[in-house]
XYZ file of C-alpha atoms in Angstrom:
661
model
C 179.237 158.979 109.438
C 180.454 155.877 111.386
C 182.777 153.539 110.013
C 180.119 150.782 109.714
C 177.608 153.139 107.557
C 180.933 153.853 105.442
C 181.719 150.238 105.195
C 178.178 149.307 104.232
C 177.965 151.787 101.659
C 181.140 150.778 100.162
C 180.394 147.344 99.973
C 177.051 147.996 98.503
C 178.500 150.390 96.204
C 180.835 147.587 94.765
C 178.862 144.445 95.299
C 175.584 145.543 94.369
C 176.958 147.498 91.402
C 178.168 144.510 89.795
C 174.422 143.741 89.250
C 172.996 146.849 88.733
C 172.570 149.385 85.587
C 174.420 152.312 87.253
C 177.082 152.262 84.807
C 174.715 151.763 81.795
C 171.629 153.786 82.682
C 172.494 156.621 80.438
C 173.230 154.558 77.202
C 171.036 154.989 74.221
C 168.450 152.469 73.893
C 169.165 150.673 70.487
C 166.182 148.329 70.253
C 162.910 147.576 71.905
C 162.418 143.624 71.167
C 162.605 140.999 73.561
C 165.816 139.282 74.633
C 166.946 135.893 73.060
C 165.609 132.760 74.533
C 168.163 130.028 75.876
C 168.414 127.072 73.449
C 165.619 124.690 74.574
C 163.841 127.132 76.763
C 160.586 128.640 76.600
C 160.727 131.331 79.235
C 164.313 131.929 80.086
C 166.395 134.461 78.290
C 170.166 134.412 77.506
C 172.243 136.534 79.921
C 175.914 137.197 80.246
C 177.949 138.877 83.012
C 180.273 141.857 82.078
C 184.063 141.223 82.797
C 186.102 144.440 83.802
C 187.458 144.816 80.342
C 183.700 145.141 79.005
C 182.761 148.374 77.446
C 179.358 149.476 75.682
C 179.438 150.682 71.985
C 176.709 152.134 69.751
C 177.130 149.440 67.084
C 179.279 146.432 66.554
C 182.430 146.308 64.253
C 185.709 148.298 63.939
C 183.953 151.789 63.376
C 181.806 151.429 66.596
C 181.517 154.662 69.055
C 182.336 154.043 72.633
C 179.542 154.852 74.915
C 180.833 154.138 78.300
C 182.607 151.442 80.530
C 180.527 148.729 82.249
C 180.572 147.904 85.996
C 182.121 144.259 86.377
C 179.459 141.800 86.611
C 176.672 143.762 85.313
C 174.110 141.032 84.522
C 172.956 141.873 80.717
C 170.080 140.240 78.703
C 171.144 139.404 75.182
C 168.972 140.709 72.386
C 171.230 139.875 69.233
C 174.336 138.253 68.231
C 176.370 139.040 65.155
C 179.689 138.953 63.632
C 181.388 142.323 62.639
C 184.917 142.990 61.570
C 185.786 139.388 62.359
C 184.552 139.482 65.912
C 181.252 138.330 67.699
C 179.267 141.070 68.990
C 176.220 140.866 71.389
C 173.374 143.550 71.571
C 172.736 143.788 75.350
C 170.395 145.480 77.825
C 170.145 145.451 81.735
C 166.284 144.866 81.657
C 164.361 142.335 79.844
C 161.613 144.881 79.191
C 163.192 147.960 78.108
C 165.147 146.699 75.318
C 168.978 146.878 74.295
C 171.266 149.751 75.306
C 174.203 148.866 73.329
C 176.903 146.467 72.143
C 179.500 144.714 73.766
C 182.181 142.326 72.568
C 181.615 138.602 73.169
C 185.214 138.269 74.453
C 184.286 140.795 77.118
C 181.380 138.873 78.752
C 180.864 135.635 80.592
C 177.890 133.405 79.560
C 175.741 132.575 82.532
C 173.238 130.014 81.853
C 172.194 129.437 85.654
C 171.473 132.002 88.387
C 173.974 130.331 90.901
C 176.152 132.175 93.267
C 178.545 131.369 95.895
C 177.820 132.447 99.546
C 180.869 132.109 101.574
C 180.693 130.646 105.289
C 181.935 132.686 108.323
C 185.436 131.414 108.373
C 185.566 131.542 112.123
C 186.448 127.996 113.577
C 187.499 126.559 110.242
C 189.743 126.898 107.232
C 189.131 129.657 104.801
C 188.423 128.566 101.128
C 191.393 127.843 98.997
C 190.918 129.134 95.243
C 192.707 127.095 92.648
C 193.835 128.375 89.423
C 192.435 125.270 87.439
C 190.235 122.376 87.760
C 192.903 119.703 87.671
C 195.063 121.047 90.545
C 192.226 120.829 92.723
C 190.919 117.522 91.432
C 194.384 116.112 92.022
C 194.481 117.440 95.596
C 190.823 115.848 96.401
C 191.887 112.580 94.841
C 195.106 112.010 96.654
C 193.848 113.458 99.980
C 197.290 114.901 100.641
C 196.465 116.753 103.662
C 200.233 117.424 104.255
C 200.362 119.163 101.122
C 197.111 120.926 101.709
C 198.307 122.469 104.994
C 201.490 123.761 103.127
C 199.399 125.510 100.650
C 196.942 126.724 103.056
C 199.803 128.233 105.465
C 201.438 129.967 102.570
C 197.936 131.401 101.351
C 196.791 132.328 104.813
C 200.318 134.417 105.027
C 199.727 135.981 101.646
C 202.792 134.196 100.227
C 201.021 133.081 96.852
C 203.538 132.599 93.874
C 202.760 132.451 90.342
C 203.960 128.783 90.295
C 201.526 127.946 93.024
C 198.312 126.221 92.081
C 196.374 128.568 94.472
C 195.436 131.878 93.065
C 193.857 133.335 96.090
C 192.141 132.474 99.486
C 188.878 133.556 101.119
C 189.336 136.889 102.927
C 189.297 136.784 106.717
C 186.614 139.229 106.892
C 183.040 137.761 106.747
C 180.607 139.309 104.428
C 177.005 138.367 105.052
C 175.151 137.860 101.702
C 171.968 138.661 103.336
C 173.109 141.976 104.906
C 175.578 142.982 102.048
C 174.546 141.218 98.838
C 177.252 140.154 96.617
C 177.764 138.101 93.566
C 180.189 135.537 92.904
C 178.760 133.481 90.035
C 179.075 129.698 89.354
C 179.720 129.211 85.749
C 180.511 125.159 86.069
C 180.379 122.462 88.599
C 181.181 119.046 89.131
C 180.170 116.344 91.729
C 183.098 114.528 93.378
C 183.679 112.521 96.825
C 186.043 114.138 99.151
C 186.642 111.237 101.590
C 183.403 109.765 102.176
C 181.421 113.095 101.581
C 179.650 114.047 98.303
C 180.966 117.445 97.702
C 180.969 119.597 94.453
C 183.821 121.469 92.781
C 182.777 124.871 91.727
C 184.294 127.169 88.949
C 183.486 130.798 89.740
C 184.322 134.150 88.456
C 184.645 137.327 90.053
C 186.503 140.799 89.944
C 190.216 140.176 89.380
C 193.145 141.338 91.617
C 193.121 144.873 92.468
C 189.347 145.252 92.135
C 186.844 144.922 94.967
C 188.847 146.740 97.585
C 186.889 148.299 100.076
C 187.970 151.492 101.474
C 186.682 153.253 104.575
C 186.506 156.553 102.586
C 189.306 158.317 104.796
C 187.423 157.526 108.128
C 189.602 156.127 110.821
C 189.117 152.316 110.404
C 189.301 151.269 114.077
C 186.138 150.015 115.653
C 183.371 152.455 115.977
C 182.569 152.050 119.621
C 179.213 153.833 119.338
C 177.928 151.518 116.605
C 177.912 147.950 118.150
C 174.347 147.297 119.657
C 172.699 143.955 120.728
C 168.841 143.577 120.416
C 167.176 140.765 122.478
C 163.611 139.823 122.147
C 162.106 137.560 124.566
C 159.404 135.297 123.163
C 157.503 134.144 125.992
C 154.847 131.619 126.724
C 151.969 133.214 128.599
C 149.783 130.376 129.060
C 148.195 129.476 132.513
C 151.292 127.479 133.873
C 153.899 130.120 132.981
C 153.298 132.730 135.821
C 156.602 132.192 137.917
C 158.667 132.075 134.708
C 157.183 135.434 133.638
C 158.104 137.091 136.775
C 161.677 135.507 136.831
C 162.199 137.033 133.399
C 161.014 140.437 134.487
C 163.591 140.158 137.330
C 166.280 139.215 135.093
C 165.738 142.044 132.735
C 165.456 144.522 135.660
C 168.886 143.283 136.759
C 170.429 143.690 133.556
C 169.026 147.166 133.031
C 170.804 148.426 136.439
C 173.880 146.940 134.895
C 173.435 148.728 131.896
C 172.822 152.019 133.417
C 175.904 151.440 135.917
C 178.153 150.869 132.867
C 176.713 153.547 130.717
C 175.501 151.251 127.910
C 172.125 153.104 127.655
C 170.896 152.497 123.980
C 173.468 149.841 123.377
C 171.476 146.920 124.527
C 167.921 146.970 124.020
C 164.900 144.391 124.858
C 161.650 143.469 123.309
C 158.908 141.054 124.440
C 156.489 139.127 122.273
C 153.888 136.862 124.297
C 151.952 133.979 122.684
C 149.439 131.686 123.553
C 147.254 129.216 121.234
C 144.715 129.287 118.769
C 141.860 131.510 120.042
C 139.084 129.988 117.913
C 139.104 126.859 120.037
C 139.861 128.813 123.186
C 138.380 132.279 122.902
C 139.279 132.915 126.753
C 143.156 133.059 125.883
C 142.432 136.321 124.166
C 145.221 136.383 121.819
C 147.548 134.283 119.680
C 150.709 136.684 119.767
C 150.984 140.089 121.316
C 154.016 142.260 120.940
C 154.353 144.090 124.398
C 157.751 145.836 123.782
C 159.422 146.490 120.543
C 163.366 146.992 120.454
C 162.786 150.890 120.246
C 160.536 150.920 123.137
C 163.015 148.692 125.298
C 165.518 151.219 125.193
C 163.769 153.221 128.075
C 163.614 151.164 131.028
C 160.659 152.966 132.425
C 158.448 152.515 129.364
C 159.657 149.165 128.912
C 158.519 147.742 132.373
C 155.235 149.852 131.981
C 154.486 147.626 129.028
C 155.983 144.329 130.159
C 154.215 144.518 133.698
C 151.098 143.815 131.615
C 152.258 140.468 130.474
C 150.211 138.018 132.707
C 149.591 134.354 132.240
C 146.124 133.260 130.542
C 143.159 132.565 132.680
C 142.080 129.723 130.961
C 143.921 126.838 129.301
C 144.759 126.088 125.633
C 143.652 122.781 124.170
C 146.083 120.221 124.815
C 149.616 120.604 126.411
C 151.348 122.033 123.281
C 150.763 125.758 122.018
C 151.668 127.687 119.154
C 155.391 128.741 119.794
C 156.174 129.075 116.303
C 153.822 131.852 115.995
C 155.553 133.822 118.854
C 159.062 133.107 117.000
C 157.734 134.321 113.865
C 156.252 137.390 115.130
C 159.757 138.233 116.725
C 161.373 137.788 113.585
C 159.231 139.606 111.203
C 157.427 142.046 113.462
C 160.285 143.518 114.921
C 162.535 146.274 113.482
C 166.093 144.722 113.735
C 167.837 147.358 111.783
C 170.837 149.007 113.660
C 171.504 145.838 115.733
C 174.716 143.909 115.075
C 173.857 141.219 117.365
C 170.150 139.896 117.114
C 168.805 137.635 119.817
C 165.313 135.751 120.136
C 164.909 134.020 123.469
C 162.060 131.742 123.254
C 160.771 130.607 127.068
C 158.313 127.815 127.126
C 157.278 124.938 128.923
C 155.517 122.946 126.107
C 156.274 121.742 122.790
C 155.164 123.776 119.386
C 152.451 123.064 117.090
C 154.038 121.865 113.952
C 153.473 123.358 110.824
C 150.806 120.784 109.601
C 148.859 121.245 112.695
C 145.226 122.540 111.921
C 145.373 124.625 115.196
C 148.910 126.141 114.153
C 148.982 129.290 112.251
C 152.312 129.525 110.652
C 152.421 126.421 108.248
C 155.924 126.188 109.046
C 158.120 123.384 110.574
C 161.405 124.261 112.621
C 163.692 123.825 109.681
C 161.836 126.433 107.714
C 161.344 128.748 110.719
C 165.102 128.263 111.349
C 165.731 129.305 107.887
C 163.847 132.434 108.140
C 165.735 133.486 111.134
C 169.067 132.746 109.609
C 167.888 134.764 106.370
C 167.114 137.910 108.928
C 170.461 137.385 110.802
C 168.585 136.400 113.856
C 169.815 133.813 116.306
C 167.107 131.766 118.212
C 167.849 130.749 121.728
C 165.609 128.300 123.636
C 165.056 128.001 127.313
C 162.715 124.824 127.631
C 161.341 124.301 130.981
C 160.768 120.566 131.523
C 158.203 120.611 133.949
C 156.758 117.289 135.533
C 152.989 117.839 133.868
C 154.819 117.936 130.388
C 156.807 114.825 130.826
C 155.184 113.075 127.769
C 156.136 115.961 125.630
C 159.633 116.580 126.653
C 161.435 114.325 123.950
C 159.442 115.727 121.048
C 159.757 119.207 122.286
C 163.527 118.997 122.572
C 163.588 117.575 118.851
C 161.772 120.615 117.662
C 163.691 123.165 119.676
C 167.008 121.639 118.615
C 166.235 122.190 114.992
C 164.643 125.583 115.475
C 167.718 126.831 117.550
C 170.455 125.510 115.306
C 172.984 128.076 114.278
C 175.480 127.371 111.590
C 178.987 126.592 112.990
C 177.915 126.498 116.484
C 175.143 124.042 116.962
C 171.848 124.027 118.875
C 171.440 126.974 121.024
C 168.929 125.060 123.358
C 168.899 124.649 127.020
C 166.630 122.406 128.977
C 165.779 123.322 132.426
C 165.511 120.221 134.400
C 162.218 119.760 136.350
C 161.239 123.250 135.144
C 163.028 124.668 138.080
C 162.421 128.462 138.550
C 165.878 128.964 140.103
C 167.765 127.004 137.472
C 165.539 128.862 134.963
C 166.574 132.275 136.360
C 170.622 131.144 136.851
C 170.539 130.325 132.964
C 168.705 133.493 132.020
C 170.807 135.741 134.215
C 174.034 134.213 132.833
C 173.120 134.606 129.371
C 171.886 138.147 129.463
C 175.021 139.233 131.394
C 177.140 137.798 129.073
C 175.425 139.678 126.311
C 175.903 142.879 128.051
C 179.356 142.220 128.682
C 180.057 141.644 125.075
C 178.485 145.145 124.390
C 180.543 146.622 126.861
C 183.728 145.239 125.586
C 182.836 146.582 122.267
C 182.012 149.861 123.717
C 185.443 150.100 125.375
C 187.070 148.982 122.082
C 188.398 145.836 123.900
C 189.411 143.174 121.540
C 187.452 140.035 121.862
C 188.779 136.977 123.358
C 187.391 133.452 122.670
C 187.493 131.806 125.904
C 185.772 128.263 126.088
C 184.217 127.348 129.463
C 185.172 124.025 130.669
C 183.199 121.210 132.337
C 180.430 118.820 131.486
C 177.578 120.561 133.192
C 174.844 121.428 130.520
C 174.838 125.172 131.857
C 178.645 125.289 130.985
C 178.016 124.126 127.469
C 175.127 126.731 127.104
C 177.624 129.452 128.379
C 180.153 128.329 125.968
C 177.872 128.594 123.014
C 176.958 132.131 124.131
C 180.576 133.070 124.310
C 181.045 131.457 120.894
C 178.463 133.257 119.194
C 179.146 136.549 120.829
C 182.718 136.287 119.698
C 181.623 135.544 116.312
C 179.376 138.572 116.057
C 181.874 140.804 117.601
C 184.737 139.641 115.126
C 182.499 139.938 112.228
C 181.755 143.454 113.144
C 185.414 144.424 113.906
C 186.313 143.027 110.527
C 183.554 145.153 108.763
C 184.690 148.222 110.816
C 188.328 147.673 109.690
C 187.419 147.691 105.973
C 186.537 144.195 105.629
C 186.517 143.055 101.887
C 183.934 141.500 99.810
C 185.051 138.057 98.732
C 188.143 139.130 96.410
C 188.058 136.196 93.835
C 188.825 135.474 90.330
C 188.237 132.907 87.657
C 188.862 130.091 89.989
C 188.053 126.437 91.123
C 186.867 125.606 94.773
C 185.310 122.936 96.725
C 182.281 123.458 98.744
C 183.526 121.415 101.591
C 186.498 121.989 104.202
C 189.228 119.989 102.701
C 190.500 119.318 106.135
C 187.282 118.383 107.657
C 185.024 117.230 104.715
C 181.940 116.940 106.999
C 181.783 120.686 106.978
C 180.618 122.678 104.251
C 182.696 125.740 103.426
C 180.437 127.597 101.031
C 176.878 127.675 100.339
C 175.287 127.362 96.673
C 172.505 129.726 96.244
C 170.073 130.459 93.205
C 168.862 134.041 92.596
C 165.270 133.779 92.124
C 162.946 136.812 91.240
C 160.113 137.561 93.189
C 157.791 136.482 90.367
C 159.537 133.182 90.022
C 159.213 132.411 93.700
C 155.410 133.351 93.566
C 155.212 131.042 90.534
C 156.978 128.160 92.273
C 154.718 128.516 95.436
C 151.490 128.403 93.137
C 152.695 125.285 91.730
C 153.616 123.748 94.843
C 150.202 124.746 96.391
C 148.509 122.817 93.634
C 150.607 119.719 94.475
C 149.883 120.073 98.013
C 146.221 119.976 97.774
C 146.425 117.226 95.606
C 148.655 115.349 97.795
C 146.313 115.894 100.944
C 143.534 114.633 99.284
C 145.539 111.854 97.857
C 146.286 110.388 101.405
C 142.641 109.088 101.577
C 142.262 108.411 97.700
C 145.697 107.184 96.208
C 144.050 106.721 92.696
C 142.377 110.201 92.505
C 145.675 111.637 93.647
C 147.395 110.324 90.505
C 144.443 111.293 88.444
C 144.429 114.834 89.842
C 148.058 115.387 89.577
C 147.660 114.342 85.829
C 144.678 116.531 85.286
C 146.306 119.637 86.720
C 149.896 118.830 84.944
C 148.606 120.520 81.606
C 147.618 123.830 83.551
C 151.098 124.123 85.284
C 153.383 122.780 82.526
C 155.412 125.064 79.998
C 154.354 122.574 77.405
C 150.764 121.608 78.120
C 150.142 119.536 74.872
C 153.341 117.337 75.615
C 152.325 116.964 79.061
C 148.819 115.926 78.300
C 150.199 113.418 75.980
C 152.884 112.117 78.385
C 150.026 111.263 80.994
C 148.341 109.098 78.683
C 151.284 106.601 78.027
C 151.360 103.323 79.961
C 153.217 103.224 82.997
C 152.546 106.975 83.862
C 152.797 105.975 87.541
C 156.631 105.710 87.402
C 156.883 109.178 86.130
C 157.888 111.928 88.705
C 156.375 115.311 89.085
C 159.288 116.800 86.860
C 158.365 114.396 83.979
C 154.783 115.494 84.299
C 155.817 119.077 83.623
C 155.795 120.532 87.214
C 159.495 121.500 87.162
C 160.084 125.211 86.356
C 162.701 126.133 83.908
C 164.710 128.332 86.438
C 165.211 125.433 88.739
C 165.481 122.465 86.515
C 169.301 122.480 85.466
C 170.380 123.299 89.058
C 172.959 120.920 90.947
C 170.656 119.282 93.369
C 168.257 116.491 93.686
C 164.665 117.844 94.607
C 162.725 115.873 96.934
C 159.450 117.017 95.957
C 160.033 117.095 91.989
C 161.795 113.604 92.184
C 159.150 111.795 93.853
C 157.403 109.485 91.506
C 153.629 108.549 91.449
C 154.701 104.788 91.890
C 156.553 105.989 95.070
C 153.423 107.764 96.299
C 151.424 104.300 95.850
C 154.041 102.404 97.690
C 154.349 104.819 100.622
C 152.612 104.122 104.060
C 150.197 106.656 105.239
C 152.627 107.992 107.624
C 155.295 108.579 105.020
C 152.766 110.371 102.541
C 151.857 112.653 105.599
C 155.489 113.437 106.400
C 156.085 114.265 102.736
C 152.834 116.583 102.936
C 154.281 118.250 105.829
C 157.652 119.147 104.478
C 156.020 120.322 101.425
C 153.622 122.450 103.313
C 156.656 123.909 105.267
C 158.547 125.075 102.063
C 155.134 126.550 100.553
C 154.867 128.740 103.802
C 158.642 129.692 103.940
C 158.253 130.871 100.326
C 155.352 133.036 101.544
C 157.289 134.470 104.294
C 160.452 135.334 102.045
C 157.916 136.802 99.375
C 156.114 139.176 102.234
C 159.532 140.197 103.665
C 160.309 143.141 101.274
C 163.397 144.101 103.045
C 165.166 140.946 102.120
C 164.787 141.453 98.264
C 167.652 143.115 96.298
C 166.340 145.416 93.313
C 169.128 145.319 90.657
C 168.397 148.862 89.578
C 168.099 150.196 93.192
C 164.449 150.823 92.706
C 161.558 149.898 94.658
C 160.861 146.016 95.150
C 159.068 144.588 91.783
C 158.574 141.129 90.412
C 162.157 141.281 88.988
C 163.743 141.837 92.325
C 165.946 138.845 93.470
C 166.767 136.780 96.574
C 169.531 134.276 97.132
C 167.572 131.185 97.849
C 169.512 128.287 99.454
C 169.380 125.151 97.555
C 168.206 123.065 100.190
C 164.901 125.052 100.410
C 164.091 124.343 96.826
C 161.605 121.468 95.887
């Protein structure tokens, strides 16, 4: 078993175990009633998180019989609360359907009203997060903006010199753990809005395993880099419309050259290629033959002979699509979702096109997603999107809008836009960029295979190709370092009851952590169903604003948690000033979260005052969210089953706050 697999299992064993019933599955069920509801809620149950000291008992009180210890951070539903022998006790169970499994002391659990968790950013290129012992110490530093004092604290913490007198209790580990790949829980129990410099930030109180817990062991295996494990997968998403013939041929040449280099260096099976071709809507142009077609998967791309046999079949269309733009998002989405990326540490999609993409609201588009939503989906799957945009003279009128789309689509956190425009659509310029990109990826894999420590070398110069190459180097370095840290026994975030700020104190414009909310699959389906109704009403409301207001009010009762109250609220005077949350569209599982939702905050008065353009832009953003939810729902490999069973409606996914309505 290689080191990566040992580390992965160790991480999953620790981090997922903090959420699952592994340590409590054999406990005797002591009741079958439903959990207690949270105060003021109609569908949300009371939940608590087990501290390391938590134990399950058969009954409350001094004569309770011990059942077994509990894995730290197990999520329990609360079925009953009593006082026995002078202490408060809770009857708990890990499932809201199967009843309680035992009793715990209230002192040994943490109340958890909101399903908020911290996702640490990759610390490469920025300061790691400092964890403060108390709120006041952090608040004082933020208020004073004492950067010299901060640097002293940071230097000591980064060297492991943390004394009991220090306001710092710990620091984010060097190793990066991707919450998408190796799920972990760092629950947020309290938050407070603050300004740090000119930036709005949040102080977060988090809870996690105390010192000494959470160490990840390689299980006795040598923790040096496993040179056989680092692999790169590169899927070309190629526009195969009429104008793309020369670029398709040049892509084949580039891949052929790389295969020769791979074989010469003995890197067979370390770098693999796939190809997805796309065109456009075949209902309006049947002669296009297909919207997307996968010519080679990554598994098929390991064998050069078989790969080229398939890829030689990629030919430009014989008929034109309707208009200049095509459904590029369909090709990218197919590469993200239709390719098996497992086993690849470096995951690249390379979009090659001479035209802009049909936006999510385009009736001829197939995805219903905008660039932001598709970029988030790629990030969720650990895929980096590179775009080579061929700025050919015939598409001059489309260049600026396409560049804006692809800059958003290719954005990679911490690095920026992985976008490269090829002036005049030069075949030679395109080939030079593609050769450089692919050879750098191959070199990175070769270095990993030889166990060579990655060196971050910035490419100088103002030439756009220099900047493009610098970003290739930067991302490759980040992925290699992330892999090395995991192979060397990278730790899960080893934090305690502590306070942190969600922005980089030294550079407040940068986020240091991302707040996510754990939604169940059923909750996401419910949220999507509600927003679909709003979307339909909004689309009709562009043409008839009064009908939109009436339609929203009439359907409010059907989606509200309290139909009677909602029906009454829509009849009062001034109802146009109400927002969607006031009308009952807000769901309980998101209404108390620390964010201002664009959708739920929009008032009927706002809608009336908006121009048709503003209304359409709102509809397009709403539609993109709806389709993003569908994509997440359908990607079963993204969902975490807390009982290690199959994916069900109770499986959870850490949704980024920015993707909520």
